[in-house]
């Protein structure tokens, strides 16, 4: 480990500021940036690289190796019904601040568990609470530097476990068996996202309900009488959360925070199941959230959202997953046939909703669906789908988990289950994704939530999946291809210590790679704030740009950055006399 002191960074910042081609000029819109008056420190930790020999050596098989976890998301009855079939979530983050990625697995019936990363693929489970959770996100709600656990429940309530830290002793949480409520948060919640929506320096909350499930539990009339369903934002102010209802109805399986119109403000995307159209709310300077309709085409049943710069042009694409057979093989079509017969007829090409995946790509001032062009229109009965540079060649790949169990629609199949392979797609650099079965990520265990992170400290992305009624899985990346850079952002003393909403651009000799810091992605899946950049072997780092959520810009000279390392960038307020 080595630390680059702030005095050195001043020189690096001046050097980068004078270099041509740097900055966010290639992104949409315009804005002004504050000069960097705070001090930065950078800690560099080398990664635990695979070697050809030695005690730490692990095999380079060219594929992924499965590790089965002692966690099964259970159901109350042997035959699974709608909504129970939706499964439960997961979240990834460093809960004990020891540098390793820990994770939490939710459950519908059975223990929700924290898995503490003790190194060398050893994960110690700890009971958090017995059932019945849905979505998860690990965020520092109170700004004390420790990640807290936030979760939505099957009854629609949002739960909160405050991390008390580990100074001294093991990390503990307040009221582990009786989670607290966030003051002011009372609406029904199925999916959740966190970000600094009002730019006041702390974290605000966005939630969406899943009304179809709630109607089954309490009835439509009772649900309407509560005025607690739909889409809510909760602005964090003086220790409590102030609610604003943006929509009175939602089938919200997915939420995304992303700047859609280039004004440098976070906008809200709500991915709705069934025939409820996806919703978009644009963040305004005056604090209002008008509805908008920026997309000509959206998915009919939106299961998952994720964004990423898949062509390295500096602009983010948005992927929405739907459900449709991934193959026309007779046996697969036979399994799907009863479901397909109950679905509405195919939509015309100009229809606003399609029963297929949608890849929104910015072309000029408009968005257009390019899923067919990129050859990812159909991926199965898809749940969590996320981008990540799996093979570390500088291009974001795509991974989708699949499967469905429901007696109402699959009683013609053994166990009422549609058994499907998860789909891994390699970005080939020619505006196309190609299937990558050689990676051996084609599990048929019934995945629901999924996230990627580096769990063994070797720099590449591993994959965590919470299945329904099958053991959860960790897939160890043994491709041993390319190199990487991992980046942690820290802003202690602020209300957003993990810099949620920040944008990073890594300038290299082989291209410019963009990443965004989010609390969650995909379906019911909390994402690590640690950013992963895959690098081809010949790539040389020129500079790293960080645009913090408050629009302060940091520029760091590439000579201060070594590949195959974890870079922790800590921003502290400048001392004032």
Coordinates of C-alpha atoms in Angstrom, one line a residue, residues 117-507:
X117 CA -15.8 -12.0 3.4
X118 CA -12.9 -13.5 5.3
X119 CA -10.7 -14.0 2.3
X120 CA -9.7 -17.0 0.1
X121 CA -13.4 -17.7 -0.8
X122 CA -14.5 -18.1 2.8
X123 CA -17.7 -16.3 3.7
X124 CA -19.1 -16.4 7.2
X125 CA -22.9 -16.3 7.3
X126 CA -24.7 -14.3 10.0
X127 CA -28.5 -14.3 10.5
X128 CA -30.0 -10.9 10.0
X129 CA -33.7 -11.7 10.2
X130 CA -36.1 -14.5 9.3
X131 CA -38.0 -13.8 5.9
X132 CA -39.6 -11.9 4.2
X133 CA -37.6 -9.3 2.2
X134 CA -37.5 -8.3 -1.4
X135 CA -35.0 -5.6 -2.5
X136 CA -31.7 -4.6 -0.9
X137 CA -29.2 -1.8 -1.0
X138 CA -26.2 -1.1 1.1
X139 CA -25.7 2.7 1.6
X140 CA -24.4 5.0 4.3
X141 CA -27.7 6.6 5.2
X142 CA -26.4 8.6 8.2
X143 CA -23.1 9.6 6.8
X144 CA -20.9 8.0 9.5
X145 CA -18.7 6.1 7.1
X146 CA -20.3 2.7 7.6
X147 CA -22.6 1.1 5.1
X148 CA -26.1 0.5 6.5
X149 CA -28.6 -2.1 5.2
X150 CA -31.8 -0.9 3.6
X151 CA -34.5 -3.4 2.4
X152 CA -38.0 -3.6 1.0
X153 CA -40.3 -6.2 2.5
X154 CA -42.9 -8.5 1.1
X155 CA -45.5 -6.4 2.9
X156 CA -44.2 -3.3 1.2
X157 CA -42.5 -1.6 4.2
X158 CA -39.0 -0.3 4.0
X159 CA -36.6 -1.6 6.7
X160 CA -33.3 -0.2 8.0
X161 CA -30.4 -1.7 9.9
X162 CA -27.9 1.0 11.1
X163 CA -24.3 -0.1 11.0
X164 CA -22.7 0.7 14.4
X165 CA -19.2 0.0 13.0
X166 CA -16.4 -2.1 14.6
X167 CA -14.3 0.3 16.6
X168 CA -13.4 -1.8 18.6
X169 CA -14.6 -5.3 18.0
X170 CA -16.7 -6.9 15.2
X171 CA -19.1 -4.9 13.1
X172 CA -22.6 -4.8 14.6
X173 CA -26.0 -3.4 13.6
X174 CA -28.6 -1.8 15.7
X175 CA -31.6 -4.0 16.4
X176 CA -30.6 -6.8 14.1
X177 CA -33.8 -8.8 14.7
X178 CA -36.0 -5.8 14.8
X179 CA -35.1 -3.4 12.0
X180 CA -35.9 0.3 12.4
X181 CA -37.9 2.5 10.1
X182 CA -36.6 5.6 8.4
X183 CA -38.5 8.6 9.8
X184 CA -41.0 9.8 7.3
X185 CA -40.8 6.7 5.0
X186 CA -44.2 5.1 5.0
X187 CA -45.2 4.2 1.5
X188 CA -45.3 0.7 0.0
X189 CA -42.0 -0.2 -1.5
X190 CA -40.9 -3.1 -3.8
X191 CA -37.8 -1.6 -5.6
X192 CA -35.6 1.2 -4.2
X193 CA -32.8 3.5 -5.3
X194 CA -30.6 6.0 -3.5
X195 CA -29.0 9.2 -4.7
X196 CA -28.6 12.9 -3.9
X197 CA -31.6 14.1 -5.8
X198 CA -31.8 17.6 -4.5
X199 CA -28.0 18.2 -4.4
X200 CA -27.9 19.1 -0.8
X201 CA -25.1 16.7 0.0
X202 CA -27.0 13.8 1.6
X203 CA -28.8 10.7 0.3
X204 CA -32.4 10.8 -0.8
X205 CA -34.6 7.7 -1.5
X206 CA -36.8 6.6 -4.4
X207 CA -39.3 3.7 -4.1
X208 CA -41.8 2.1 -6.3
X209 CA -44.6 -0.3 -5.3
X210 CA -45.6 -3.5 -7.0
X211 CA -49.4 -3.1 -7.0
X212 CA -50.3 -6.5 -8.5
X213 CA -48.8 -8.2 -5.5
X214 CA -50.3 -5.8 -3.0
X215 CA -53.8 -6.2 -4.5
X216 CA -53.6 -9.9 -4.0
X217 CA -52.6 -9.3 -0.3
X218 CA -55.1 -6.6 0.7
X219 CA -57.4 -6.0 -2.2
X220 CA -57.6 -3.2 -4.7
X221 CA -60.1 -1.1 -2.7
X222 CA -58.0 -1.2 0.4
X223 CA -54.9 -0.4 -1.6
X224 CA -56.5 2.7 -3.2
X225 CA -57.6 3.9 0.2
X226 CA -54.1 3.9 1.6
X227 CA -52.6 6.4 -0.8
X228 CA -49.3 4.8 -0.1
X229 CA -48.7 2.9 -3.3
X230 CA -47.0 4.2 -6.5
X231 CA -43.8 6.0 -6.9
X232 CA -42.3 8.2 -4.1
X233 CA -39.3 10.3 -3.6
X234 CA -38.1 11.0 0.0
X235 CA -35.9 14.0 0.4
X236 CA -33.5 13.6 3.3
X237 CA -33.7 16.8 5.5
X238 CA -32.6 17.2 9.2
X239 CA -32.8 13.5 10.1
X240 CA -36.2 12.7 8.5
X241 CA -37.4 12.0 5.0
X242 CA -40.0 14.2 3.3
X243 CA -42.3 12.3 0.8
X244 CA -43.4 13.4 -2.6
X245 CA -45.7 11.1 -4.5
X246 CA -44.9 11.1 -8.2
X247 CA -47.3 8.4 -9.4
X248 CA -50.3 6.8 -7.8
X249 CA -49.9 3.5 -9.5
X250 CA -46.8 1.3 -10.2
X251 CA -45.7 -2.2 -11.0
X252 CA -42.2 -1.2 -10.2
X253 CA -39.8 -4.1 -10.6
X254 CA -36.9 -1.8 -11.5
X255 CA -35.7 1.8 -10.7
X256 CA -32.8 3.7 -12.3
X257 CA -31.3 7.1 -11.6
X258 CA -29.7 8.6 -14.7
X259 CA -29.3 11.9 -16.4
X260 CA -31.4 11.4 -19.6
X261 CA -31.5 15.0 -21.0
X262 CA -27.9 16.1 -20.4
X263 CA -28.7 18.8 -17.7
X264 CA -26.4 17.1 -15.2
X265 CA -29.4 16.3 -12.9
X266 CA -30.5 12.8 -12.0
X267 CA -33.7 11.7 -13.6
X268 CA -35.9 8.8 -12.4
X269 CA -36.8 5.8 -14.5
X270 CA -39.5 3.4 -13.3
X271 CA -39.6 0.0 -15.0
X272 CA -43.2 -1.4 -14.7
X273 CA -44.4 -4.9 -15.1
X274 CA -47.4 -5.9 -17.2
X275 CA -49.2 -3.2 -19.3
X276 CA -48.4 -0.2 -17.0
X277 CA -46.1 1.9 -19.1
X278 CA -42.6 2.7 -17.8
X279 CA -42.4 6.1 -16.3
X280 CA -39.8 8.9 -16.5
X281 CA -39.6 11.9 -14.2
X282 CA -37.1 14.7 -15.0
X283 CA -35.3 16.4 -12.1
X284 CA -35.6 20.2 -12.3
X285 CA -33.7 23.0 -10.7
X286 CA -36.8 24.1 -8.8
X287 CA -37.2 20.7 -7.2
X288 CA -40.1 19.6 -9.3
X289 CA -40.3 16.2 -11.2
X290 CA -42.4 16.6 -14.3
X291 CA -43.3 13.4 -16.2
X292 CA -41.6 12.9 -19.6
X293 CA -41.8 10.4 -22.5
X294 CA -38.3 10.4 -24.0
X295 CA -38.4 6.8 -25.5
X296 CA -40.2 5.8 -28.6
X297 CA -40.1 2.2 -27.5
X298 CA -40.1 0.5 -24.1
X299 CA -40.4 -3.0 -22.8
X300 CA -43.9 -4.4 -22.1
X301 CA -43.0 -6.1 -18.9
X302 CA -39.8 -4.3 -17.6
X303 CA -38.0 -6.7 -15.3
X304 CA -34.6 -5.0 -15.0
X305 CA -32.6 -1.8 -15.8
X306 CA -28.9 -1.1 -16.1
X307 CA -26.9 1.5 -17.9
X308 CA -23.4 1.5 -19.3
X309 CA -21.3 2.9 -22.1
X310 CA -21.1 -0.2 -24.3
X311 CA -19.5 1.4 -27.3
X312 CA -17.1 3.7 -25.4
X313 CA -18.3 6.9 -27.0
X314 CA -18.8 8.7 -23.7
X315 CA -22.6 8.3 -23.7
X316 CA -24.5 5.8 -21.6
X317 CA -26.9 3.2 -23.1
X318 CA -29.8 1.9 -21.1
X319 CA -30.8 -1.8 -21.2
X320 CA -34.3 -3.0 -20.1
X321 CA -34.9 -6.7 -19.9
X322 CA -38.3 -8.4 -20.7
X323 CA -39.4 -12.0 -21.1
X324 CA -39.3 -13.8 -24.4
X325 CA -37.9 -17.2 -25.5
X326 CA -34.2 -16.9 -26.3
X327 CA -34.4 -19.6 -28.9
X328 CA -36.8 -20.9 -31.4
X329 CA -35.8 -24.5 -30.8
X330 CA -39.0 -26.7 -30.8
X331 CA -38.6 -27.9 -27.2
X332 CA -38.1 -24.3 -25.8
X333 CA -41.1 -23.1 -27.8
X334 CA -43.2 -26.0 -26.5
X335 CA -42.4 -25.0 -22.9
X336 CA -43.3 -21.4 -23.6
X337 CA -46.4 -22.1 -25.8
X338 CA -49.2 -21.8 -23.1
X339 CA -47.7 -18.5 -22.0
X340 CA -47.3 -17.1 -25.4
X341 CA -50.9 -18.0 -26.3
X342 CA -52.2 -15.8 -23.3
X343 CA -50.0 -12.8 -24.3
X344 CA -51.4 -10.0 -26.4
X345 CA -50.6 -10.2 -30.1
X346 CA -47.3 -8.9 -31.4
X347 CA -47.1 -5.1 -31.4
X348 CA -46.5 -3.2 -34.6
X349 CA -43.0 -1.9 -35.1
X350 CA -44.0 1.6 -34.1
X351 CA -45.8 0.6 -30.9
X352 CA -44.5 2.1 -27.7
X353 CA -44.3 -1.2 -25.9
X354 CA -42.7 -4.4 -27.2
X355 CA -42.4 -7.9 -25.6
X356 CA -38.6 -7.9 -26.1
X357 CA -35.5 -6.5 -24.5
X358 CA -34.9 -2.8 -25.3
X359 CA -31.5 -1.2 -25.6
X360 CA -31.9 2.6 -25.6
X361 CA -29.1 4.3 -27.4
X362 CA -28.7 8.0 -27.9
X363 CA -28.7 9.1 -31.5
X364 CA -28.5 12.9 -31.9
X365 CA -31.2 14.4 -29.7
X366 CA -33.3 11.2 -29.5
X367 CA -33.2 7.7 -28.1
X368 CA -33.8 4.6 -30.2
X369 CA -34.0 0.9 -29.5
X370 CA -30.9 -0.9 -30.8
X371 CA -31.4 -4.3 -29.2
X372 CA -31.8 -6.0 -32.6
X373 CA -28.6 -4.3 -33.9
X374 CA -26.7 -5.5 -30.9
X375 CA -28.3 -9.0 -31.2
X376 CA -29.8 -9.0 -27.7
X377 CA -33.6 -8.7 -28.3
X378 CA -34.5 -12.0 -26.5
X379 CA -32.8 -13.5 -23.5
X380 CA -35.5 -15.7 -21.9
X381 CA -37.7 -15.1 -18.8
X382 CA -35.2 -12.5 -17.6
X383 CA -34.7 -11.0 -14.2
X384 CA -31.5 -9.2 -13.2
X385 CA -29.4 -8.0 -16.1
X386 CA -26.2 -6.0 -15.7
X387 CA -23.3 -4.7 -17.7
X388 CA -19.7 -5.5 -16.6
X389 CA -16.3 -6.0 -18.4
X390 CA -16.2 -9.7 -17.6
X391 CA -13.2 -10.5 -19.8
X392 CA -11.4 -7.2 -19.2
X393 CA -10.9 -6.2 -22.8
X394 CA -12.2 -2.6 -22.3
X395 CA -15.7 -3.4 -23.5
X396 CA -18.7 -3.9 -21.3
X397 CA -20.3 -7.3 -21.5
X398 CA -23.8 -8.3 -20.5
X399 CA -25.1 -11.0 -18.1
X400 CA -28.8 -12.0 -17.6
X401 CA -30.3 -14.5 -15.2
X402 CA -33.4 -16.4 -16.1
X403 CA -36.1 -18.8 -15.1
X404 CA -39.7 -18.9 -13.9
X405 CA -41.8 -21.0 -11.5
X406 CA -45.6 -20.5 -11.3
X407 CA -48.4 -23.1 -11.1
X408 CA -50.8 -20.7 -12.8
X409 CA -48.9 -20.7 -16.1
X410 CA -46.4 -23.6 -16.1
X411 CA -48.4 -26.4 -14.7
X412 CA -47.7 -28.3 -17.9
X413 CA -44.0 -28.5 -16.9
X414 CA -42.4 -30.6 -14.1
X415 CA -42.5 -28.7 -10.9
X416 CA -44.4 -25.9 -12.6
X417 CA -41.0 -24.5 -13.6
X418 CA -39.6 -23.0 -16.8
X419 CA -36.0 -24.1 -16.6
X420 CA -33.7 -21.8 -18.6
X421 CA -30.0 -21.1 -18.9
X422 CA -28.6 -17.8 -17.7
X423 CA -27.2 -15.9 -20.7
X424 CA -23.7 -14.4 -20.9
X425 CA -23.0 -12.1 -23.8
X426 CA -19.5 -10.9 -24.9
X427 CA -19.2 -7.5 -26.4
X428 CA -17.1 -8.1 -29.6
X429 CA -16.4 -4.4 -30.2
X430 CA -18.4 -4.3 -33.5
X431 CA -21.7 -3.1 -32.0
X432 CA -22.7 -6.6 -31.3
X433 CA -23.0 -8.9 -28.3
X434 CA -22.3 -12.6 -28.9
X435 CA -23.2 -15.5 -26.6
X436 CA -20.3 -16.7 -24.5
X437 CA -21.1 -20.3 -23.4
X438 CA -17.4 -21.0 -22.9
X439 CA -17.6 -18.8 -19.7
X440 CA -19.8 -21.5 -18.1
X441 CA -22.2 -19.0 -16.6
X442 CA -25.2 -20.8 -18.1
X443 CA -26.6 -22.0 -14.7
X444 CA -30.2 -23.2 -14.7
X445 CA -30.8 -22.8 -10.9
X446 CA -33.5 -20.2 -11.3
X447 CA -31.8 -16.8 -10.8
X448 CA -33.6 -13.8 -9.7
X449 CA -31.3 -11.1 -8.3
X450 CA -27.6 -10.8 -9.4
X451 CA -24.7 -8.5 -9.1
X452 CA -21.0 -8.5 -10.2
X453 CA -18.1 -7.5 -7.9
X454 CA -14.5 -8.6 -7.2
X455 CA -14.9 -10.9 -4.2
X456 CA -11.4 -12.3 -4.1
X457 CA -9.3 -9.2 -4.6
X458 CA -7.7 -10.3 -7.9
X459 CA -9.2 -7.4 -9.9
X460 CA -11.7 -9.2 -12.1
X461 CA -15.5 -9.4 -11.8
X462 CA -17.1 -12.4 -10.0
X463 CA -20.9 -13.0 -10.1
X464 CA -23.3 -13.4 -7.2
X465 CA -26.8 -14.9 -7.8
X466 CA -29.7 -15.3 -5.4
X467 CA -31.8 -18.1 -6.9
X468 CA -35.4 -19.2 -6.0
X469 CA -35.6 -22.5 -4.2
X470 CA -32.0 -23.4 -5.1
X471 CA -28.8 -22.6 -3.3
X472 CA -27.4 -19.2 -4.1
X473 CA -24.2 -19.1 -6.2
X474 CA -20.9 -17.3 -6.4
X475 CA -19.1 -17.7 -9.7
X476 CA -15.4 -17.2 -9.5
X477 CA -13.9 -15.5 -12.6
X478 CA -11.0 -17.7 -13.8
X479 CA -10.7 -16.2 -17.3
X480 CA -7.4 -14.5 -16.3
X481 CA -7.6 -12.1 -19.2
X482 CA -6.7 -8.4 -19.5
X483 CA -5.9 -6.2 -16.5
X484 CA -8.0 -3.9 -14.4
X485 CA -8.2 -0.9 -12.2
X486 CA -10.6 -0.7 -9.2
X487 CA -11.7 2.7 -7.8
X488 CA -13.3 3.6 -4.5
X489 CA -14.5 7.1 -3.9
X490 CA -14.8 8.4 -0.4
X491 CA -16.2 11.8 0.8
X492 CA -16.1 11.7 4.6
X493 CA -17.9 14.4 6.4
X494 CA -20.6 14.6 3.8
X495 CA -23.9 13.0 3.7
X496 CA -22.9 11.0 0.7
X497 CA -19.7 9.3 1.8
X498 CA -19.6 6.8 -1.2
X499 CA -20.3 9.5 -3.8
X500 CA -23.4 7.9 -5.2
X501 CA -24.2 9.6 -8.5
X502 CA -20.5 10.3 -9.3
X503 CA -19.2 9.8 -12.9
X504 CA -15.7 8.5 -13.7
X505 CA -13.8 8.7 -17.0
X506 CA -10.6 6.7 -17.4
X507 CA -8.5 8.0 -20.3

